[in-house]
Every structure is written in structure tokens, then in C-alpha cells.
Short mmCIF file of C-alpha atoms in Angstrom, two decimals:
data_model
loop_
_atom_site.label_atom_id
_atom_site.label_comp_id
_atom_site.label_asym_id
_atom_site.label_seq_id
_atom_site.Cartn_x
_atom_site.Cartn_y
_atom_site.Cartn_z
CA MET A 18 54.54 12.58 2.52
CA ALA A 19 52.60 12.87 5.76
CA THR A 20 50.71 9.82 6.83
CA GLY A 21 47.17 9.76 8.10
CA PHE A 22 48.43 9.52 11.65
CA ASP A 23 50.56 12.63 11.14
CA SER A 24 47.59 14.54 9.76
CA ALA A 25 45.47 13.46 12.71
CA GLY A 26 48.18 14.58 15.11
CA VAL A 27 48.40 17.98 13.48
CA ALA A 28 44.61 18.33 13.66
CA LEU A 29 44.54 17.49 17.37
CA GLN A 30 47.32 19.97 18.06
CA THR A 31 45.41 22.67 16.21
CA LEU A 32 42.25 21.94 18.16
CA ARG A 33 44.11 22.17 21.46
CA ALA A 34 45.84 25.38 20.39
CA ASN A 35 42.50 27.09 19.52
CA PRO A 36 39.97 25.88 22.12
CA LEU A 37 37.52 28.76 21.54
CA ASN A 38 37.40 28.15 17.78
CA THR A 39 37.01 24.43 18.44
CA ILE A 40 34.08 24.93 20.82
CA LEU A 41 32.35 27.40 18.48
CA SER A 42 32.81 25.06 15.52
CA MET A 43 31.36 22.12 17.44
CA ILE A 44 28.41 24.25 18.58
CA GLY A 45 27.82 25.34 14.98
CA ILE A 46 27.84 21.74 13.74
CA VAL A 47 25.48 20.60 16.50
CA VAL A 48 23.11 23.52 15.91
CA GLY A 49 23.12 22.93 12.16
CA ILE A 50 22.40 19.21 12.45
CA ALA A 51 19.75 19.75 15.15
CA ALA A 52 18.04 22.40 13.04
CA LEU A 53 18.12 20.11 10.02
CA VAL A 54 16.60 17.18 11.89
CA GLY A 55 14.05 19.38 13.68
CA ILE A 56 12.84 21.20 10.58
CA LEU A 57 12.58 18.00 8.53
CA SER A 58 10.64 16.28 11.32
CA PHE A 59 8.37 19.31 11.70
CA GLY A 60 7.78 19.47 7.95
CA ASP A 61 6.94 15.77 7.70
CA GLY A 62 4.59 16.07 10.68
CA MET A 63 2.78 19.08 9.21
CA GLU A 64 2.40 17.41 5.82
CA GLN A 65 1.04 14.21 7.41
CA PHE A 66 -1.40 16.22 9.52
CA ALA A 67 -2.59 18.16 6.47
CA ARG A 68 -3.10 14.96 4.49
CA GLU A 69 -5.08 13.36 7.32
CA GLN A 70 -7.34 16.41 7.56
CA ILE A 71 -7.89 16.44 3.81
CA MET A 72 -8.70 12.73 3.76
CA ARG A 73 -11.08 13.02 6.72
CA ASN A 74 -12.91 16.23 5.89
CA THR A 75 -12.94 16.55 2.09
CA ASP A 76 -13.79 14.50 -0.98
CA PHE A 77 -10.70 15.57 -2.94
CA GLN A 78 -9.69 11.91 -3.31
CA SER A 79 -13.07 10.85 -4.70
CA ILE A 80 -13.81 9.94 -8.32
CA VAL A 81 -17.47 9.66 -9.35
CA VAL A 82 -18.62 7.75 -12.43
CA SER A 83 -22.23 8.57 -13.28
CA THR A 84 -24.35 7.38 -16.21
CA SER A 85 -26.22 9.69 -18.55
CA THR A 86 -29.36 7.90 -19.77
CA THR A 87 -30.40 10.59 -22.27
CA LYS A 88 -28.82 12.86 -24.84
CA GLN A 89 -29.92 16.10 -26.45
CA VAL A 90 -31.00 16.05 -30.10
CA ASP A 91 -32.30 19.27 -31.64
CA GLY A 92 -32.97 20.61 -28.16
CA ILE A 93 -34.92 17.53 -27.08
CA ARG A 94 -33.79 14.94 -24.51
CA VAL A 95 -34.02 11.44 -25.96
CA PRO A 96 -32.91 8.06 -24.55
CA ARG A 97 -29.38 6.91 -25.35
CA ASP A 98 -27.52 3.63 -25.18
CA HIS A 99 -25.64 3.38 -21.92
CA PRO A 100 -23.76 0.69 -19.99
CA ALA A 101 -25.41 -0.85 -16.94
CA LEU A 102 -22.64 -0.81 -14.35
CA GLU A 103 -22.69 -3.88 -12.13
CA LEU A 104 -20.69 -5.81 -9.56
CA ALA A 105 -18.49 -7.43 -12.23
CA ASP A 106 -17.34 -3.98 -13.37
CA VAL A 107 -16.16 -3.14 -9.85
CA GLN A 108 -14.25 -6.41 -9.52
CA ASP A 109 -12.56 -6.14 -12.93
CA LEU A 110 -11.76 -2.45 -12.52
CA ARG A 111 -10.09 -3.08 -9.16
CA ALA A 112 -7.78 -5.57 -10.83
CA ALA A 113 -7.04 -3.25 -13.77
CA LEU A 114 -6.07 -0.11 -11.87
CA GLU A 115 -2.33 0.34 -11.37
CA ALA A 116 -2.63 2.73 -8.43
CA GLU A 117 -4.24 1.99 -5.06
CA ALA A 118 -7.93 2.90 -5.01
CA GLU A 119 -11.04 1.70 -3.20
CA ILE A 120 -14.07 1.20 -5.46
CA THR A 121 -17.74 0.70 -4.69
CA LEU A 122 -21.09 0.78 -6.43
CA VAL A 123 -24.00 2.88 -5.14
CA ARG A 124 -27.66 3.28 -6.05
CA ARG A 125 -29.68 5.87 -4.07
CA ASN A 126 -33.43 6.30 -3.95
CA GLY A 127 -36.09 7.60 -1.62
CA VAL A 128 -38.43 5.04 -0.06
CA VAL A 129 -41.00 4.71 2.72
CA ILE A 130 -39.95 2.28 5.44
CA THR A 131 -42.55 0.74 7.76
CA THR A 132 -42.25 -1.49 10.81
CA ILE A 133 -43.99 -2.52 14.02
CA ASP A 134 -42.70 -0.61 17.03
CA PRO A 135 -41.21 -3.23 19.41
CA VAL A 136 -42.34 -1.24 22.47
CA THR A 137 -45.82 0.02 21.62
CA GLY A 138 -46.83 -2.44 18.87
CA ASP A 139 -47.91 0.44 16.65
CA THR A 140 -47.14 0.69 12.95
CA VAL A 141 -44.40 3.21 12.33
CA SER A 142 -43.43 4.65 8.96
CA ALA A 143 -40.63 6.96 7.89
CA GLY A 144 -39.37 8.37 4.63
CA SER A 145 -35.74 7.40 4.13
CA VAL A 146 -32.91 7.35 1.65
CA ILE A 147 -31.98 3.79 0.77
CA VAL A 148 -28.41 3.21 -0.36
CA GLN A 149 -27.88 -0.07 -2.21
CA THR A 150 -24.15 -0.66 -2.18
CA LEU A 151 -21.16 -2.85 -1.23
CA PRO A 152 -19.60 -3.50 2.21
CA ASN A 153 -16.87 -0.87 1.75
CA PHE A 154 -19.34 2.01 1.37
CA THR A 155 -19.38 3.04 5.03
CA ALA A 156 -15.57 3.00 5.28
CA MET A 157 -15.21 5.11 2.13
CA GLY A 158 -17.72 7.60 3.48
CA GLY A 159 -15.94 7.86 6.82
CA VAL A 160 -19.00 6.54 8.69
CA GLU A 161 -18.45 4.51 11.85
CA LEU A 162 -20.57 1.61 13.09
CA ALA A 163 -22.05 2.09 16.57
CA HIS A 164 -23.96 -1.17 17.17
CA GLY A 165 -24.34 -4.51 15.46
CA ARG A 166 -22.42 -5.24 12.27
CA GLY A 167 -21.90 -3.80 8.84
CA LEU A 168 -22.57 -5.35 5.46
CA THR A 169 -20.38 -8.32 4.51
CA ASP A 170 -19.28 -10.01 1.29
CA GLU A 171 -21.60 -12.90 2.21
CA ASP A 172 -24.53 -10.46 2.30
CA ILE A 173 -23.67 -9.45 -1.27
CA ASP A 174 -23.06 -12.99 -2.56
CA GLU A 175 -26.24 -14.40 -1.01
CA ALA A 176 -28.37 -11.26 -1.60
CA ARG A 177 -29.42 -11.20 2.05
CA PRO A 178 -32.27 -8.81 2.94
CA VAL A 179 -30.39 -6.92 5.66
CA ALA A 180 -29.83 -3.24 6.39
CA VAL A 181 -27.55 -0.95 8.37
CA VAL A 182 -29.51 2.12 9.41
CA SER A 183 -28.54 5.56 10.64
CA ASP A 184 -28.94 6.43 14.30
CA THR A 185 -31.67 8.91 13.37
CA LEU A 186 -33.71 6.30 11.46
CA ALA A 187 -33.28 3.72 14.24
CA ARG A 188 -34.67 6.16 16.81
CA ARG A 189 -37.52 7.09 14.48
CA LEU A 190 -38.58 3.45 14.16
CA ILE A 191 -38.71 2.60 17.89
CA ALA A 192 -41.12 4.28 20.28
CA SER A 193 -40.76 7.62 18.50
CA GLY A 194 -37.09 7.74 19.46
CA ASN A 195 -37.61 7.46 23.23
CA ALA A 196 -36.28 3.92 23.74
CA ASP A 197 -32.75 2.51 23.68
CA VAL A 198 -31.54 2.74 20.08
CA GLN A 199 -30.12 -0.79 20.26
CA GLN A 200 -33.68 -2.13 20.34
CA ALA A 201 -33.72 -1.48 16.61
CA LEU A 202 -31.20 -4.30 16.09
CA GLY A 203 -33.01 -7.34 14.71
CA LEU A 204 -36.07 -5.26 13.87
CA SER A 205 -37.88 -6.36 10.70
CA ILE A 206 -38.60 -3.38 8.46
CA ASP A 207 -40.50 -3.22 5.20
CA ILE A 208 -38.66 -1.59 2.29
CA SER A 209 -40.73 -1.40 -0.90
CA GLY A 210 -42.64 -4.50 0.10
CA LYS A 211 -39.60 -6.58 1.08
CA ALA A 212 -38.99 -7.63 4.68
CA THR A 213 -35.49 -6.59 5.76
CA ASP A 214 -33.66 -7.20 9.03
CA VAL A 215 -31.73 -4.38 10.76
CA VAL A 216 -28.26 -5.76 11.53
CA GLY A 217 -26.34 -2.56 12.32
CA ILE A 218 -26.70 1.02 13.48
CA LEU A 219 -24.34 3.83 12.47
CA GLU A 220 -22.75 6.35 14.79
CA PRO A 221 -24.79 9.55 15.23
CA ALA A 222 -23.76 12.14 12.66
CA GLU A 223 -23.00 15.75 13.46
CA GLY A 224 -26.17 17.79 13.48
CA GLY A 225 -28.31 14.70 13.90
CA GLY A 226 -27.80 13.24 10.40
CA GLY A 227 -30.50 12.04 8.04
CA LEU A 228 -32.76 9.02 7.67
CA LEU A 229 -30.61 6.43 5.92
CA ALA A 230 -30.74 2.69 5.28
CA VAL A 231 -27.77 0.89 3.70
CA THR A 232 -28.53 -2.45 2.03
CA PRO A 233 -26.68 -4.90 -0.25
CA ILE A 234 -26.91 -3.84 -3.89
CA THR A 235 -27.85 -7.41 -4.83
CA SER A 236 -30.74 -7.90 -2.41
CA MET A 237 -33.63 -5.82 -3.76
CA GLY A 238 -33.18 -5.18 -7.44
CA HIS A 239 -34.13 -1.68 -8.53
CA VAL A 240 -35.71 0.12 -5.60
CA GLY A 241 -37.41 3.33 -6.63
CA SER A 242 -37.10 4.44 -10.24
CA PRO A 243 -36.02 1.60 -12.58
CA ASP A 244 -34.31 4.16 -14.80
CA SER A 245 -31.81 5.24 -12.15
CA PRO A 246 -28.53 3.44 -12.89
CA PRO A 247 -26.01 2.96 -10.08
CA THR A 248 -23.06 5.28 -9.55
CA LEU A 249 -19.52 3.97 -9.31
CA LEU A 250 -17.39 5.64 -6.63
CA ALA A 251 -13.60 5.41 -6.34
CA ARG A 252 -11.32 6.83 -3.67
CA ALA A 253 -7.59 7.18 -4.27
CA GLU A 254 -5.11 6.36 -1.50
CA ILE A 255 -2.93 9.35 -2.43
CA ILE A 256 -4.50 12.63 -3.51
CA GLU A 257 -1.86 13.27 -6.21
CA GLU A 258 -2.90 10.02 -7.95
CA VAL A 259 -6.50 11.15 -8.59
CA PRO A 260 -5.88 12.47 -12.17
CA GLN A 261 -3.93 9.33 -13.12
CA ILE A 262 -6.62 7.00 -11.76
CA ALA A 263 -9.37 8.97 -13.53
CA GLU A 264 -7.53 8.63 -16.86
CA GLN A 265 -7.05 4.90 -16.32
CA MET A 266 -10.74 4.49 -15.55
CA GLU A 267 -11.80 6.38 -18.68
CA ALA A 268 -9.50 4.23 -20.84
CA TRP A 269 -10.79 1.06 -19.16
CA PHE A 270 -14.44 1.97 -19.78
CA GLU A 271 -13.72 2.76 -23.45
CA THR A 272 -12.06 -0.62 -23.89
CA ARG A 273 -14.87 -2.47 -22.14
CA TYR A 274 -17.92 -0.69 -23.57
CA GLY A 275 -16.71 0.97 -26.77
CA GLU A 276 -18.90 3.82 -28.03
CA ALA A 277 -21.42 3.27 -25.22
CA ALA A 278 -18.76 4.46 -22.75
CA ALA A 279 -19.53 8.02 -23.89
CA ALA A 280 -22.56 7.87 -21.58
CA LEU A 281 -20.27 7.48 -18.56
CA ARG A 282 -18.99 10.68 -16.96
CA VAL A 283 -15.85 10.41 -14.85
CA GLN A 284 -15.85 13.39 -12.49
CA THR A 285 -13.17 14.54 -10.04
CA ASN A 286 -12.29 17.62 -8.05
CA ALA A 287 -9.34 18.10 -10.41
CA GLY A 288 -8.97 21.82 -9.76
CA ARG A 289 -8.98 21.41 -6.00
CA VAL A 290 -6.64 18.42 -6.21
CA GLN A 291 -4.17 20.52 -8.20
CA GLN A 292 -4.40 23.33 -5.64
CA VAL A 293 -3.67 20.89 -2.81
CA ALA A 294 -0.73 19.39 -4.71
CA GLN A 295 0.70 22.87 -5.33
CA GLY A 296 0.22 23.75 -1.68
CA VAL A 297 2.11 20.64 -0.57
CA LEU A 298 4.92 21.42 -3.04
CA LEU A 299 5.15 25.05 -1.84
CA PHE A 300 5.26 23.85 1.75
CA LYS A 301 8.16 21.52 0.95
CA ILE A 302 10.06 24.31 -0.83
CA ILE A 303 9.64 26.68 2.11
CA MET A 304 10.75 23.97 4.54
CA GLY A 305 13.78 23.31 2.33
CA MET A 306 14.75 26.98 2.37
CA ILE A 307 14.46 27.12 6.16
CA VAL A 308 16.60 23.99 6.46
CA GLY A 309 19.23 25.48 4.16
CA LEU A 310 19.29 28.71 6.15
CA SER A 311 19.58 26.79 9.42
CA VAL A 312 22.54 24.76 8.11
CA LEU A 313 24.21 27.93 6.79
CA VAL A 314 23.86 29.70 10.15
CA GLY A 315 25.12 26.61 11.93
#
């Protein structure tokens, strides 16, 4: 029986006897491996780029939990029992979810904000949207801070009367927008009769953005309509996990609130999420076919 050394010797002799076949075989192997590595790298890069664009420019990963305060009985809207979502719900839900997800609580209302212009000394007023929320709101919304600081956990715990305002609102409140926007930092503004200090200014939004003030959800109670319950927002780390997280949230609310949980509506972009997932799968299949063809040719 031939030993391994004998087999190796025969192989070397064959390679030397057929140099053209040897060179072509080596080229084929190199081309096949290079094509495999190149296509896989290209496919991973394209998928990562697509995911980053989806995360940055869409709300496919978002889950919205809103509260219905009324129900329809014989064609008439009447009040219904409903849970009052609060900070404790956010903390407990974070611990209960199996998948990675960022969660915040948001209450939006329209208010009139007034202040004393630091340049002219005149009283300035502006209609604005006030967002009472948690420190992670700006990060979840993809909003960047331009000056000052954002909300902190200490602001929430101590119910500090502070606000982070949009660039547009900051310019509106100081010298009709003609002064340096950073002069709005430290400005005392009046929101529904409560003095609030401006601690941060957001980056200018595309198209100018709107008039917006972001404050701790614990600092002012119910601003605006007392019947407007807060909205719970969740954002999944991976888009394919959105349906799973939504199901977990629904089950968690039913366990926590029982029959009253029927007033909570868990909403997602399920159809769009499924389309994106199918698109990613199709992309991987096509890349796999190209890789297989490249290896075969090699």
C-alpha cells in the first residue's frame, strides 16, 4: 500500500508533468476563493448600509403604545377605564423585554411660551409644542444636541424645571432671531405659568424645523389637556424583532392591567417591517447564487 509520502511524490510528478493544467487549476482556485470573499464582503456591506439607512431615515423599528380614553356604545363615545402609563411602567417593561429595545414615555401638547428678550428687554411669546419625556427621547428621535446639555436622569428624579429647545424656538425667543442662538442658554422661559430654564439647544432641522421644547415628564404635571395620557414609544435594535417585541409588550400589559389593557393600542409598521425583512432575505439569496456561480466558474 502506498504511503502518504508516495502519494505526495506522485502528485508532485503529475504537477510537473502538466504545468499548464497546474497553472490553470491554481488560477481557478484563486479566482473562486477571491470571488467568494469579495461577494460575501460586498453583500455584508450592502446589507449593513441598507440597515443604517432604514434606522436613520424611517420609523420601521418603532412601536407606539397609545391610550384610548373613550369607547363607542350605540354610536356614542363614552369614557372608558384605561391605565395611566407612568415612569414605573417604562422601568418594569425594560426589565421584562427579552429583546433589545429602547423605551421612553412622551406627552405632547401645544403651549404658549413667554420670556424676556435678553437683548432688547421686551416680552416675547411663541406658540410651541412641549414634549414631556425622558432623557432618551432625543436619541430615539435621531435629534442631535447643538449647544448646552440634554435632559438627564437627575432632571427626571428631581423634577427639575429645565428644557431643551429647538434651534427655531431659541432664535424666536431672542431678539427676533437676530442674535447668537447660544444666548438662549440659561434663559428663563414661562411654560404654562412655570418658570423653566433653557439648558440645551438642538441642532437645526432640515427645512428649519418647528417650535419645540423638551422637558422632563416629571417636572410640570399635565401641561395642556388633563385628559391627554402619555404615549409609550419603543424602538427595537433589530428591525426583524419588532413583531416579537410588540407581542411581548401586549402580553405584559395584559398581565399588569388585566381587562383595562384593552384600552392600550400597540401599533407597529408591521407590513413595512415584513417587506424589509423579505427584501433582506431576497438580497441574501441573490448574493448566495452569485457566490455559487463564481465558485463554479472558478
